[in-house]
PDB file of C-alpha atoms in Angstrom:
ATOM      1  CA  MET A   1       0.013   0.002  -0.026  1.00  0.00           C
ATOM      2  CA  ALA A   2       1.195   3.228  -0.877  1.00  0.00           C
ATOM      3  CA  SER A   3       2.165   6.192   1.691  1.00  0.00           C
ATOM      4  CA  GLY A   4      -1.032   8.792   2.193  1.00  0.00           C
ATOM      5  CA  GLU A   5       1.401  11.433   0.746  1.00  0.00           C
ATOM      6  CA  SER A   6       2.074   8.696  -2.679  1.00  0.00           C
ATOM      7  CA  GLN A   7      -1.781   8.166  -2.772  1.00  0.00           C
ATOM      8  CA  GLU A   8      -1.953  12.253  -2.695  1.00  0.00           C
ATOM      9  CA  ARG A   9      -0.202  12.164  -5.938  1.00  0.00           C
ATOM     10  CA  LEU A  10      -1.463   8.956  -7.264  1.00  0.00           C
ATOM     11  CA  ALA A  11      -4.703  10.522  -7.353  1.00  0.00           C
ATOM     12  CA  ALA A  12      -3.814  13.907  -8.432  1.00  0.00           C
ATOM     13  CA  LEU A  13      -1.885  12.259 -11.393  1.00  0.00           C
ATOM     14  CA  LEU A  14      -5.299   9.964 -12.014  1.00  0.00           C
ATOM     15  CA  VAL A  15      -7.909  12.607 -13.007  1.00  0.00           C
ATOM     16  CA  PRO A  16     -10.403  10.878 -15.043  1.00  0.00           C
ATOM     17  CA  ALA A  17     -10.819  13.487 -17.418  1.00  0.00           C
ATOM     18  CA  THR A  18      -6.725  13.553 -18.387  1.00  0.00           C
ATOM     19  CA  THR A  19      -6.297  10.372 -17.804  1.00  0.00           C
ATOM     20  CA  VAL A  20      -6.109   7.008 -20.436  1.00  0.00           C
ATOM     21  CA  LEU A  21      -6.134   3.830 -19.952  1.00  0.00           C
ATOM     22  CA  LEU A  22      -3.652   1.720 -21.857  1.00  0.00           C
ATOM     23  CA  THR A  23      -4.086  -2.194 -22.408  1.00  0.00           C
ATOM     24  CA  VAL A  24      -0.249  -3.295 -24.622  1.00  0.00           C
ATOM     25  CA  GLU A  25      -0.839  -6.740 -26.842  1.00  0.00           C
ATOM     26  CA  CYS A  26      -4.134  -7.955 -24.380  1.00  0.00           C
ATOM     27  CA  GLN A  27      -5.000  -9.921 -28.138  1.00  0.00           C
ATOM     28  CA  GLN A  28      -6.003 -14.057 -28.099  1.00  0.00           C
ATOM     29  CA  GLY A  29      -2.579 -14.867 -29.766  1.00  0.00           C
ATOM     30  CA  VAL A  30      -0.461 -13.549 -27.538  1.00  0.00           C
ATOM     31  CA  VAL A  31      -2.321 -14.139 -23.791  1.00  0.00           C
ATOM     32  CA  GLY A  32      -4.935 -16.417 -25.126  1.00  0.00           C
ATOM     33  CA  PRO A  33      -5.992 -20.032 -24.983  1.00  0.00           C
ATOM     34  CA  ASP A  34      -4.130 -20.513 -27.924  1.00  0.00           C
ATOM     35  CA  SER A  35      -1.461 -18.167 -27.647  1.00  0.00           C
ATOM     36  CA  ALA A  36       1.803 -17.808 -29.571  1.00  0.00           C
ATOM     37  CA  LEU A  37       3.482 -17.528 -26.594  1.00  0.00           C
ATOM     38  CA  PRO A  38       2.192 -19.860 -24.292  1.00  0.00           C
ATOM     39  CA  GLU A  39       5.116 -18.771 -21.686  1.00  0.00           C
ATOM     40  CA  LEU A  40       3.774 -15.545 -21.985  1.00  0.00           C
ATOM     41  CA  ALA A  41       0.518 -16.241 -22.123  1.00  0.00           C
ATOM     42  CA  ALA A  42       0.807 -18.788 -18.903  1.00  0.00           C
ATOM     43  CA  ALA A  43       2.619 -15.423 -17.332  1.00  0.00           C
ATOM     44  CA  ALA A  44      -0.039 -13.229 -17.763  1.00  0.00           C
ATOM     45  CA  ARG A  45      -2.267 -15.366 -16.362  1.00  0.00           C
ATOM     46  CA  SER A  46      -1.255 -17.292 -13.194  1.00  0.00           C
ATOM     47  CA  SER A  47       0.329 -13.773 -12.683  1.00  0.00           C
ATOM     48  CA  GLY A  48      -3.355 -12.189 -12.308  1.00  0.00           C
ATOM     49  CA  ALA A  49      -1.732  -9.844 -14.670  1.00  0.00           C
ATOM     50  CA  LEU A  50      -4.968 -10.521 -16.914  1.00  0.00           C
ATOM     51  CA  ASP A  51      -7.544 -10.241 -14.175  1.00  0.00           C
ATOM     52  CA  ASN A  52      -6.104  -7.279 -12.476  1.00  0.00           C
ATOM     53  CA  ILE A  53      -5.908  -5.470 -16.695  1.00  0.00           C
ATOM     54  CA  ALA A  54     -10.578  -6.432 -16.683  1.00  0.00           C
ATOM     55  CA  ARG A  55     -10.891  -4.710 -13.759  1.00  0.00           C
ATOM     56  CA  LEU A  56      -9.025  -1.706 -14.636  1.00  0.00           C
ATOM     57  CA  VAL A  57     -10.800  -1.214 -18.206  1.00  0.00           C
ATOM     58  CA  ALA A  58     -13.983  -2.382 -15.823  1.00  0.00           C
ATOM     59  CA  ALA A  59     -13.446   0.850 -13.973  1.00  0.00           C
ATOM     60  CA  ALA A  60     -12.220   3.188 -16.450  1.00  0.00           C
ATOM     61  CA  HIS A  61     -15.757   2.536 -17.982  1.00  0.00           C
ATOM     62  CA  GLU A  62     -17.960   3.157 -14.693  1.00  0.00           C
ATOM     63  CA  GLY A  63     -15.327   6.110 -14.396  1.00  0.00           C
ATOM     64  CA  ALA A  64     -15.507   7.843 -17.586  1.00  0.00           C
ATOM     65  CA  VAL A  65     -11.389   6.839 -18.093  1.00  0.00           C
ATOM     66  CA  GLN A  66     -10.838   6.727 -21.883  1.00  0.00           C
ATOM     67  CA  VAL A  67      -9.118   3.201 -22.626  1.00  0.00           C
ATOM     68  CA  VAL A  68      -7.065   2.532 -25.363  1.00  0.00           C
ATOM     69  CA  HIS A  69      -6.361  -0.664 -26.543  1.00  0.00           C
ATOM     70  CA  ALA A  70      -2.853  -1.276 -28.210  1.00  0.00           C
ATOM     71  CA  VAL A  71      -2.863  -4.419 -30.688  1.00  0.00           C
ATOM     72  CA  ALA A  72       0.006  -5.945 -32.827  1.00  0.00           C
ATOM     73  CA  GLU A  73      -1.080  -7.330 -35.894  1.00  0.00           C
ATOM     74  CA  SER A  74       0.680  -8.508 -39.712  1.00  0.00           C
ATOM     75  CA  ARG A  75      -0.888  -8.822 -42.970  1.00  0.00           C
ATOM     76  CA  PRO A  76      -0.835 -12.752 -44.495  1.00  0.00           C
ATOM     77  CA  ASP A  77       2.200 -10.976 -47.270  1.00  0.00           C
ATOM     78  CA  GLY A  78       3.974  -9.195 -44.229  1.00  0.00           C
ATOM     79  CA  ARG A  79       3.930  -6.374 -45.597  1.00  0.00           C
ATOM     80  CA  GLY A  80       5.374  -3.346 -44.303  1.00  0.00           C
ATOM     81  CA  ALA A  81       5.938  -5.396 -41.163  1.00  0.00           C
ATOM     82  CA  ASN A  82       9.555  -5.077 -39.795  1.00  0.00           C
ATOM     83  CA  ARG A  83      12.290  -8.209 -40.527  1.00  0.00           C
ATOM     84  CA  ASN A  84      15.258  -6.392 -38.636  1.00  0.00           C
ATOM     85  CA  ALA A  85      15.915  -8.035 -35.674  1.00  0.00           C
ATOM     86  CA  ARG A  86      15.543 -11.650 -33.924  1.00  0.00           C
ATOM     87  CA  LEU A  87      12.364 -11.274 -32.232  1.00  0.00           C
ATOM     88  CA  PHE A  88      10.844  -9.907 -35.584  1.00  0.00           C
ATOM     89  CA  ARG A  89      12.001 -13.116 -37.518  1.00  0.00           C
ATOM     90  CA  ALA A  90      11.380 -15.703 -35.033  1.00  0.00           C
ATOM     91  CA  ALA A  91       7.728 -14.524 -34.575  1.00  0.00           C
ATOM     92  CA  ALA A  92       7.058 -15.207 -38.107  1.00  0.00           C
ATOM     93  CA  ARG A  93       8.195 -18.796 -37.807  1.00  0.00           C
ATOM     94  CA  LEU A  94       5.364 -19.088 -35.130  1.00  0.00           C
ATOM     95  CA  PRO A  95       2.497 -21.468 -35.354  1.00  0.00           C
ATOM     96  CA  VAL A  96      -0.558 -19.207 -34.458  1.00  0.00           C
ATOM     97  CA  GLN A  97       0.165 -15.430 -36.264  1.00  0.00           C
ATOM     98  CA  GLN A  98      -1.262 -12.371 -34.945  1.00  0.00           C
ATOM     99  CA  HIS A  99      -3.274 -11.688 -38.706  1.00  0.00           C
ATOM    100  CA  THR A 100      -5.200  -8.914 -39.514  1.00  0.00           C
ATOM    101  CA  GLY A 101      -8.593  -9.776 -39.239  1.00  0.00           C
ATOM    102  CA  THR A 102      -8.620 -13.217 -37.597  1.00  0.00           C
ATOM    103  CA  THR A 103      -9.770 -13.909 -34.234  1.00  0.00           C
ATOM    104  CA  ALA A 104      -5.652 -13.529 -32.968  1.00  0.00           C
ATOM    105  CA  VAL A 105      -5.885 -10.078 -32.730  1.00  0.00           C
ATOM    106  CA  ARG A 106      -8.821  -9.874 -30.867  1.00  0.00           C
ATOM    107  CA  VAL A 107      -8.730  -8.538 -28.031  1.00  0.00           C
ATOM    108  CA  ALA A 108      -8.794 -11.043 -25.225  1.00  0.00           C
ATOM    109  CA  ALA A 109     -10.966 -12.175 -22.631  1.00  0.00           C
ATOM    110  CA  PRO A 110     -11.842 -11.614 -19.668  1.00  0.00           C
ATOM    111  CA  ILE A 111     -10.916  -7.787 -20.410  1.00  0.00           C
ATOM    112  CA  PRO A 112     -14.281  -6.006 -21.438  1.00  0.00           C
ATOM    113  CA  VAL A 113     -14.219  -4.493 -24.616  1.00  0.00           C
ATOM    114  CA  ALA A 114     -16.825  -0.820 -25.106  1.00  0.00           C
ATOM    115  CA  ASP A 115     -18.582   0.929 -27.862  1.00  0.00           C
ATOM    116  CA  GLU A 116     -16.553   3.657 -26.516  1.00  0.00           C
ATOM    117  CA  ASP A 117     -12.874   1.937 -26.396  1.00  0.00           C
ATOM    118  CA  LEU A 118     -10.577   2.619 -29.199  1.00  0.00           C
ATOM    119  CA  VAL A 119      -8.755   0.266 -30.664  1.00  0.00           C
ATOM    120  CA  VAL A 120      -5.193   1.018 -32.708  1.00  0.00           C
ATOM    121  CA  ARG A 121      -3.406  -1.297 -34.985  1.00  0.00           C
ATOM    122  CA  ARG A 122      -0.281  -1.348 -35.679  1.00  0.00           C
ATOM    123  CA  LEU A 123       1.731  -3.303 -38.224  1.00  0.00           C
ATOM    124  CA  HIS A 124       5.265  -2.722 -37.126  1.00  0.00           C
ATOM    125  CA  GLY A 125       7.633  -2.537 -35.073  1.00  0.00           C
ATOM    126  CA  LEU A 126       7.646  -2.389 -31.443  1.00  0.00           C
ATOM    127  CA  SER A 127       6.336   0.469 -29.374  1.00  0.00           C
ATOM    128  CA  PRO A 128       2.700   1.024 -28.767  1.00  0.00           C
ATOM    129  CA  LEU A 129       3.645   4.516 -29.420  1.00  0.00           C
ATOM    130  CA  ALA A 130       5.946   5.079 -32.147  1.00  0.00           C
ATOM    131  CA  GLY A 131       4.883   5.323 -35.513  1.00  0.00           C
ATOM    132  CA  THR A 132       1.130   4.664 -34.710  1.00  0.00           C
ATOM    133  CA  ASP A 133      -2.034   6.838 -34.042  1.00  0.00           C
ATOM    134  CA  VAL A 134      -1.733   6.526 -30.026  1.00  0.00           C
ATOM    135  CA  ASP A 135       0.067   9.901 -30.071  1.00  0.00           C
ATOM    136  CA  ALA A 136      -2.237  11.905 -32.142  1.00  0.00           C
ATOM    137  CA  LEU A 137      -5.347  10.146 -30.470  1.00  0.00           C
ATOM    138  CA  LEU A 138      -3.841  10.684 -26.539  1.00  0.00           C
ATOM    139  CA  ARG A 139      -3.566  14.731 -27.524  1.00  0.00           C
ATOM    140  CA  ASN A 140      -6.858  14.799 -29.466  1.00  0.00           C
ATOM    141  CA  LEU A 141      -8.349  13.544 -25.575  1.00  0.00           C
ATOM    142  CA  GLY A 142      -6.708  15.846 -22.912  1.00  0.00           C
ATOM    143  CA  CYS A 143      -4.563  13.098 -22.411  1.00  0.00           C
ATOM    144  CA  ARG A 144      -1.972  13.747 -19.335  1.00  0.00           C
ATOM    145  CA  THR A 145      -1.299  11.137 -17.783  1.00  0.00           C
ATOM    146  CA  LEU A 146      -1.041   7.106 -19.215  1.00  0.00           C
ATOM    147  CA  VAL A 147      -1.563   4.149 -17.738  1.00  0.00           C
ATOM    148  CA  VAL A 148       0.367   1.483 -18.465  1.00  0.00           C
ATOM    149  CA  THR A 149      -0.932  -2.542 -18.132  1.00  0.00           C
ATOM    150  CA  GLY A 150      -0.623  -5.603 -20.420  1.00  0.00           C
ATOM    151  CA  VAL A 151       2.153  -7.132 -21.633  1.00  0.00           C
ATOM    152  CA  SER A 152       4.879  -7.839 -22.470  1.00  0.00           C
ATOM    153  CA  ALA A 153       7.506  -6.779 -19.630  1.00  0.00           C
ATOM    154  CA  ASN A 154      10.209  -7.766 -21.500  1.00  0.00           C
ATOM    155  CA  VAL A 155       9.922  -5.383 -24.636  1.00  0.00           C
ATOM    156  CA  ALA A 156       6.199  -3.525 -25.730  1.00  0.00           C
ATOM    157  CA  ILE A 157       5.853  -2.394 -21.590  1.00  0.00           C
ATOM    158  CA  PRO A 158       8.924  -0.736 -21.080  1.00  0.00           C
ATOM    159  CA  ASN A 159       9.107   0.467 -25.127  1.00  0.00           C
ATOM    160  CA  ALA A 160       5.196   2.587 -24.307  1.00  0.00           C
ATOM    161  CA  VAL A 161       6.791   3.922 -20.774  1.00  0.00           C
ATOM    162  CA  PHE A 162       9.836   5.116 -22.045  1.00  0.00           C
ATOM    163  CA  ASP A 163       7.963   6.804 -25.504  1.00  0.00           C
ATOM    164  CA  ALA A 164       5.246   8.076 -23.574  1.00  0.00           C
ATOM    165  CA  VAL A 165       7.933   9.808 -21.082  1.00  0.00           C
ATOM    166  CA  ASN A 166       9.763  11.466 -24.339  1.00  0.00           C
ATOM    167  CA  LEU A 167       6.504  12.704 -25.931  1.00  0.00           C
ATOM    168  CA  GLY A 168       5.950  14.645 -22.484  1.00  0.00           C
ATOM    169  CA  TYR A 169       3.266  12.137 -20.897  1.00  0.00           C
ATOM    170  CA  THR A 170       3.153  11.086 -17.291  1.00  0.00           C
ATOM    171  CA  ALA A 171       3.414   7.522 -17.234  1.00  0.00           C
ATOM    172  CA  VAL A 172       1.262   4.936 -14.551  1.00  0.00           C
ATOM    173  CA  VAL A 173       2.780   1.757 -14.759  1.00  0.00           C
ATOM    174  CA  ALA A 174       0.097  -1.017 -12.851  1.00  0.00           C
ATOM    175  CA  SER A 175       2.458  -3.445 -11.299  1.00  0.00           C
ATOM    176  CA  ASP A 176       0.741  -5.800 -10.948  1.00  0.00           C
ATOM    177  CA  ALA A 177      -1.507  -6.021 -14.292  1.00  0.00           C
ATOM    178  CA  ILE A 178       1.910  -6.107 -16.342  1.00  0.00           C
ATOM    179  CA  ALA A 179       3.965  -9.518 -17.198  1.00  0.00           C
ATOM    180  CA  GLY A 180       6.631 -10.691 -18.929  1.00  0.00           C
ATOM    181  CA  VAL A 181       9.270 -14.135 -19.156  1.00  0.00           C
ATOM    182  CA  PRO A 182       9.801 -15.247 -16.895  1.00  0.00           C
ATOM    183  CA  ALA A 183       7.992 -14.603 -14.139  1.00  0.00           C
ATOM    184  CA  GLU A 184      10.433 -12.859 -11.613  1.00  0.00           C
ATOM    185  CA  TYR A 185      11.661 -10.875 -14.998  1.00  0.00           C
ATOM    186  CA  THR A 186       9.081  -8.420 -14.963  1.00  0.00           C
ATOM    187  CA  PRO A 187       9.750  -7.630 -10.654  1.00  0.00           C
ATOM    188  CA  ALA A 188      13.192  -6.667 -11.764  1.00  0.00           C
ATOM    189  CA  MET A 189      12.242  -4.803 -14.479  1.00  0.00           C
ATOM    190  CA  ILE A 190      10.068  -2.397 -12.835  1.00  0.00           C
ATOM    191  CA  ARG A 191      12.267  -2.080  -9.831  1.00  0.00           C
ATOM    192  CA  ASN A 192      15.195  -1.584 -11.965  1.00  0.00           C
ATOM    193  CA  THR A 193      14.363   0.688 -14.921  1.00  0.00           C
ATOM    194  CA  LEU A 194      10.113   2.008 -15.269  1.00  0.00           C
ATOM    195  CA  ALA A 195      10.570   3.141 -11.538  1.00  0.00           C
ATOM    196  CA  LEU A 196      13.057   5.506 -12.495  1.00  0.00           C
ATOM    197  CA  VAL A 197      10.725   6.697 -15.111  1.00  0.00           C
ATOM    198  CA  ALA A 198       6.954   6.253 -13.637  1.00  0.00           C
ATOM    199  CA  THR A 199       5.010   6.186 -10.892  1.00  0.00           C
ATOM    200  CA  ILE A 200       4.310   2.865  -9.545  1.00  0.00           C
ATOM    201  CA  ALA A 201       0.956   1.833  -8.246  1.00  0.00           C
ATOM    202  CA  THR A 202      -1.051  -1.324  -7.759  1.00  0.00           C
ATOM    203  CA  THR A 203      -4.170  -2.395  -9.480  1.00  0.00           C
ATOM    204  CA  ASP A 204      -5.803  -1.314  -6.389  1.00  0.00           C
ATOM    205  CA  ASP A 205      -4.468   1.659  -5.599  1.00  0.00           C
ATOM    206  CA  ILE A 206      -5.445   2.794  -9.424  1.00  0.00           C
ATOM    207  CA  LEU A 207      -9.027   1.931  -8.888  1.00  0.00           C
ATOM    208  CA  GLY A 208      -8.892   3.451  -5.209  1.00  0.00           C
ATOM    209  CA  ARG A 209      -8.168   6.993  -6.573  1.00  0.00           C
ATOM    210  CA  TRP A 210     -10.626   5.967  -9.450  1.00  0.00           C
ATOM    211  CA  LYS A 211     -13.902   4.862  -6.792  1.00  0.00           C
ATOM    212  CA  GLU A 212     -12.922   8.572  -4.907  1.00  0.00           C
ATOM    213  CA  PHE A 213     -13.130  10.495  -8.405  1.00  0.00           C
ATOM    214  CA  ARG A 214     -16.915   8.695  -8.877  1.00  0.00           C
ATOM    215  CA  ARG A 215     -17.649   9.302  -4.971  1.00  0.00           C
ATOM    216  CA  ARG A 216     -17.292  13.765  -5.261  1.00  0.00           C
ATOM    217  CA  PRO A 217     -20.078  15.193  -5.890  1.00  0.00           C
ATOM    218  CA  GLY A 218     -20.930  15.773  -9.735  1.00  0.00           C
ATOM    219  CA  ALA A 219     -18.775  13.387 -11.075  1.00  0.00           C
TER     220      ALA A 219
END
């Protein structure tokens, strides 16, 4: 549990009108039962991260916090996709492909998706922000604080956090709503890297602040 001072600071950051909740690669082909990356999918589920993401999304819907789902996908012919790193070449050989229009690129259960959610799909790169529509959408939404959730703590999550900070947003990482492999890598990444550039909070911390906002007169 964060200290009283930390809770006050977190409340100041999480004003619903200027906060956006970002889910990163929470798609069936990544964290679902038929994942291309079963070890990562297992970590996301067994750690409780996927359930916590679902809790945050549901609370965001209830509390008028904008949700953006960042999905990574590819064309069946591979056009426009990166081939300049080992990760991309390995992904191209996986038995489950994140092809546009397939069930693999749908947001995975139990995460709810509302009509007002924005889904941003990318065909290239490692980051849900760099080279996508996310930054422009965030600015148009009046976003100041970006709450980052999803996978993986190895690659896409740190990319999202660094890009958000470089673009001038304040990043809040939901520490128990991200996952990576091996499981022990996630807390190490949070402690040694993400905590240096982002505010770290638990799902319960964030939910508590949003609940307080809903209780305020006129909310």
